[in-house]
Short mmCIF file of C-alpha atoms in Angstrom, two decimals:
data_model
loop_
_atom_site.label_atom_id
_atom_site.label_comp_id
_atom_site.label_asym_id
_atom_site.label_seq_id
_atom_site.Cartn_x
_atom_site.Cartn_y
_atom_site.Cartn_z
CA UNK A 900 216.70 132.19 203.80
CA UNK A 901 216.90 133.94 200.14
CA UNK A 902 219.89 134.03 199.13
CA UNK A 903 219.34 133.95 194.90
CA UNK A 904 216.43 133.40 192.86
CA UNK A 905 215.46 132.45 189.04
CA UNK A 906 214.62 134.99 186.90
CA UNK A 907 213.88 133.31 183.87
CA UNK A 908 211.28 135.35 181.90
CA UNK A 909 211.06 132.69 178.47
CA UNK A 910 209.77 130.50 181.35
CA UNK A 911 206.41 132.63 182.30
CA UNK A 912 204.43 134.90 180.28
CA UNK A 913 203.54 136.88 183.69
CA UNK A 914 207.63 137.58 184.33
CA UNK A 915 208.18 138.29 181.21
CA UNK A 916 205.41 141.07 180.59
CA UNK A 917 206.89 142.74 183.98
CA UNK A 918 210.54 142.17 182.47
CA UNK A 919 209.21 143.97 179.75
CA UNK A 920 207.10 146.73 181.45
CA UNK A 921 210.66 147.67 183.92
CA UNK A 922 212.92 147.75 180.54
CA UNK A 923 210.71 150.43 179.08
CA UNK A 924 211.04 152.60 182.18
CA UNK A 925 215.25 151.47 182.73
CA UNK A 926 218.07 149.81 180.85
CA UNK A 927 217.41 145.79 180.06
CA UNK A 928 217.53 144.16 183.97
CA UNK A 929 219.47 141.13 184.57
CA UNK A 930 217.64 137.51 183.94
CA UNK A 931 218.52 134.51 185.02
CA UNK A 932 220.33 133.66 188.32
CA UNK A 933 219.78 136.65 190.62
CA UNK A 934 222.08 137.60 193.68
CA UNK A 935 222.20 140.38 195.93
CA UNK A 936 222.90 143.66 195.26
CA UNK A 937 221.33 142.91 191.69
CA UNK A 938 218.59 145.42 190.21
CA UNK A 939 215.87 143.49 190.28
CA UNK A 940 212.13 143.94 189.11
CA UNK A 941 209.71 144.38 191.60
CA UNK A 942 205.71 145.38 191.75
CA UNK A 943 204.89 148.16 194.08
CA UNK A 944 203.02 151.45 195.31
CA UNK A 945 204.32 154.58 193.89
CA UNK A 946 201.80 156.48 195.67
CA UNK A 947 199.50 154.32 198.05
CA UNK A 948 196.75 153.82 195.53
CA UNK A 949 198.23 152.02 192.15
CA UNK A 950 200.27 149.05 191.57
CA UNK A 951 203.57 149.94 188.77
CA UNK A 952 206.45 148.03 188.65
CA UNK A 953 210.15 149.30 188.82
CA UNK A 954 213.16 148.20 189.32
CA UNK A 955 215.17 148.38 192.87
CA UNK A 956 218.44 147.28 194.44
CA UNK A 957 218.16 144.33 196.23
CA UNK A 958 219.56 144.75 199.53
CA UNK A 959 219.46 146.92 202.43
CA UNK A 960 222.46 148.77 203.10
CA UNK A 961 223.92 147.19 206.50
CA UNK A 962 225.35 148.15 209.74
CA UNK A 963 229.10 147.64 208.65
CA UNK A 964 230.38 148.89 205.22
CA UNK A 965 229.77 146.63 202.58
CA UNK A 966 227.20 144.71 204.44
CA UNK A 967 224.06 144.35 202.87
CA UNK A 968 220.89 142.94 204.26
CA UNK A 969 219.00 141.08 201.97
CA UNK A 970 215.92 139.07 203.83
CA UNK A 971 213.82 139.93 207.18
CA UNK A 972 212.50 137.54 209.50
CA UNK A 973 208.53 137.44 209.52
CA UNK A 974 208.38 136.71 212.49
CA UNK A 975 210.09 139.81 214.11
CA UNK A 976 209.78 142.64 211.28
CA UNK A 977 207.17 144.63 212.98
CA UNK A 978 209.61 144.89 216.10
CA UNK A 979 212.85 145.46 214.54
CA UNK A 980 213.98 148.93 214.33
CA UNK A 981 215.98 148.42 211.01
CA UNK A 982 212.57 147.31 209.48
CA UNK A 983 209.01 147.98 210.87
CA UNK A 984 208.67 151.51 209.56
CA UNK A 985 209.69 150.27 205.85
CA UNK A 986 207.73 147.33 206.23
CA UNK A 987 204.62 148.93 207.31
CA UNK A 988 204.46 151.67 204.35
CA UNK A 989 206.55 150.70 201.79
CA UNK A 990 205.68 146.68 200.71
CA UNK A 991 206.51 145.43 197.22
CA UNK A 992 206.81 141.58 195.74
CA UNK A 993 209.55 140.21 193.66
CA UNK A 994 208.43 138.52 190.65
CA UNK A 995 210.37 135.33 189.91
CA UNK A 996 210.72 132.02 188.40
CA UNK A 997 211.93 130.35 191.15
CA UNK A 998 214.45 130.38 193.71
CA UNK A 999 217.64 128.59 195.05
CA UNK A 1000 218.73 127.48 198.41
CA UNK A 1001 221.62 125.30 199.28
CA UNK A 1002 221.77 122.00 201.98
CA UNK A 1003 223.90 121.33 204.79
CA UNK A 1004 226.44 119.60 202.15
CA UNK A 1005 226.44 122.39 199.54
CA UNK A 1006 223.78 121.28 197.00
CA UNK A 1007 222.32 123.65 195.11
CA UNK A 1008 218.39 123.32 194.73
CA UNK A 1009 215.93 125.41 193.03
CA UNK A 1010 212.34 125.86 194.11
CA UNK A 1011 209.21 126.45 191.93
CA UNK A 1012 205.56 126.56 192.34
CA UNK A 1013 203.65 123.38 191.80
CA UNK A 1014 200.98 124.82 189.49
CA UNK A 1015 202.61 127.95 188.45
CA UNK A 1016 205.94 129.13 186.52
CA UNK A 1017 205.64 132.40 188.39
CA UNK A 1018 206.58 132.62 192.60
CA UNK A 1019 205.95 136.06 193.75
CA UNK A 1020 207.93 136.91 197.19
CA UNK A 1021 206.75 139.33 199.80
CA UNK A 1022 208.96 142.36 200.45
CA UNK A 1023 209.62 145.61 200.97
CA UNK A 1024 211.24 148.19 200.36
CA UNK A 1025 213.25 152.05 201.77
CA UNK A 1026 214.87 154.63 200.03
CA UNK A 1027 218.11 155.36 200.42
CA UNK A 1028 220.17 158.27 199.60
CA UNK A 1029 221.45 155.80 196.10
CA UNK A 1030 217.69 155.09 195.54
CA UNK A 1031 215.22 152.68 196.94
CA UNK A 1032 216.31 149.48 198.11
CA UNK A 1033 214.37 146.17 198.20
CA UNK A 1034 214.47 142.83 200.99
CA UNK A 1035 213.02 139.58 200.98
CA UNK A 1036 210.96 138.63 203.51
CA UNK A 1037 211.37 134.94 204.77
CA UNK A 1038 209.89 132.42 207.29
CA UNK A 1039 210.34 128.89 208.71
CA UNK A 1040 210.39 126.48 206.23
CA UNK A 1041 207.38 124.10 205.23
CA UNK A 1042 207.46 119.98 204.57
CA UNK A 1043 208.78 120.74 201.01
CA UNK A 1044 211.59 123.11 202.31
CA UNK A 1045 212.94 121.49 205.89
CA UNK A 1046 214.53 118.72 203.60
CA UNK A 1047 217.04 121.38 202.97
CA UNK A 1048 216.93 124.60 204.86
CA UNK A 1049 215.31 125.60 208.22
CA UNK A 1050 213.99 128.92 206.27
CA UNK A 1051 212.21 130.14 203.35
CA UNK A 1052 210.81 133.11 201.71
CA UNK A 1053 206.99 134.30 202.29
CA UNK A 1054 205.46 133.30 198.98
CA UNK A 1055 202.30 135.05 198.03
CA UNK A 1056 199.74 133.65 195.56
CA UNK A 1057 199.13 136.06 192.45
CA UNK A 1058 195.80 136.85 193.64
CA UNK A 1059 196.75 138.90 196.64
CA UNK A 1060 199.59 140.90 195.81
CA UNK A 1061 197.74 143.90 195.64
CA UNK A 1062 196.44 143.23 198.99
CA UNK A 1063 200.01 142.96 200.11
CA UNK A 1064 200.63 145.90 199.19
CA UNK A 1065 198.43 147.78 199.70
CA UNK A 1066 196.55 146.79 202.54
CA UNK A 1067 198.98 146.71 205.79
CA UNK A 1068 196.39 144.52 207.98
CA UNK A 1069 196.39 142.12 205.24
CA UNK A 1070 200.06 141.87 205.05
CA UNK A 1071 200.48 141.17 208.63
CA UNK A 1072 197.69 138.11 208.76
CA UNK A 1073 199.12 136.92 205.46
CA UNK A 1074 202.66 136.77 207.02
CA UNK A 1075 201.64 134.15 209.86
CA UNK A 1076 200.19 131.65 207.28
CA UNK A 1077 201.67 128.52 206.48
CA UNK A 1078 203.64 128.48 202.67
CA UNK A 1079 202.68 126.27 200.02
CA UNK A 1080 203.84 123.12 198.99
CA UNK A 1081 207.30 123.84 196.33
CA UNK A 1082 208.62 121.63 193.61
CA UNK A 1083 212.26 120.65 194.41
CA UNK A 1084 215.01 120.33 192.00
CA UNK A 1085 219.12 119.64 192.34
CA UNK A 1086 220.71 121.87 190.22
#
């Protein structure tokens, strides 16, 4: 699961030139801890050929009112009717520095990349009649993870986000891989 994630753009010269490229287009974003419902900046396909970046609700808008959806289950998001479409046409990534998940006893932890201050999570994205909306996509937790939650989100390395999203045979291999190793740290 996803629940919030790092946005810390002082802490990577790649987040912060997106940070930066999103503000020109929009109002300043909000750094730091990220939650749900949050405009957040994310790197996508306008138009099926070129990569921008923009800056998108994160959450689905749910079944119930008030309910959003905020992550999608690898596993099943090419079968579930809420999803496959969006997922198919419409992927995007979600820059970040980092992001938390919480144990069985409450403890916060934060997850980063080994060798990198940038984590880039798969997603995608649908419009909505307030404007496009963005999810996390997330799978079963790796060594580093399992320690404190069953699930995590699909990291991609930098070098293949435009594959992601732009190329939806790539993005449905990539999605059955196993995630890297994470750096763990109680917050």
């Amino acid at each position: 699961m996803c629940g919030r994630f790092s946005l810390e753009p002082d802490e990577s010269k790649e987040i912060w030139d997106i940070v930066r490229a999103v503000e020109e287009k929009h109002k300043a974003i909000k750094t730091g801890e990220i939650y749900p419902s949050n405009d957040v900046p994310v790197i996508y396909s306008p138009d099926s050929d070129d990569i921008d970046y923009d800056a998108m609700t994160w959450g689905f808008h749910g079944f119930k009112k008030g309910q959003l959806l905020i992550n999608a289950r690898s596993e099943t998001v090419t079968e579930k009717k809420t999803f496959a479409k969006a997922f198919k046409s419409t992927r995007c990534v979600f820059p970040t520095t980092g992001f938390y998940e919480w144990d069985a006893n409450k403890e916060k932890f934060l997850f980063t990349e080994q060798d990198s201050n940038a984590v880039y999570l798969a997603g995608f994205y649908k419009r909505f009649e307030d404007g496009n909306r963005s999810i996390i996509l997330t799978t079963a937790a790796n060594e580093s993870m399992q320690q404190v939650h069953d699930r995590m989100p699909v990291i991609l390395p930098k070098e293949f986000i435009d594959q992601w999203i732009l190329d939806e045979d790539f993005a449905e291999s990539f999605i059955k891989q196993r995630m890297p190793q994470l750096v763990i740290q109680r917050i």
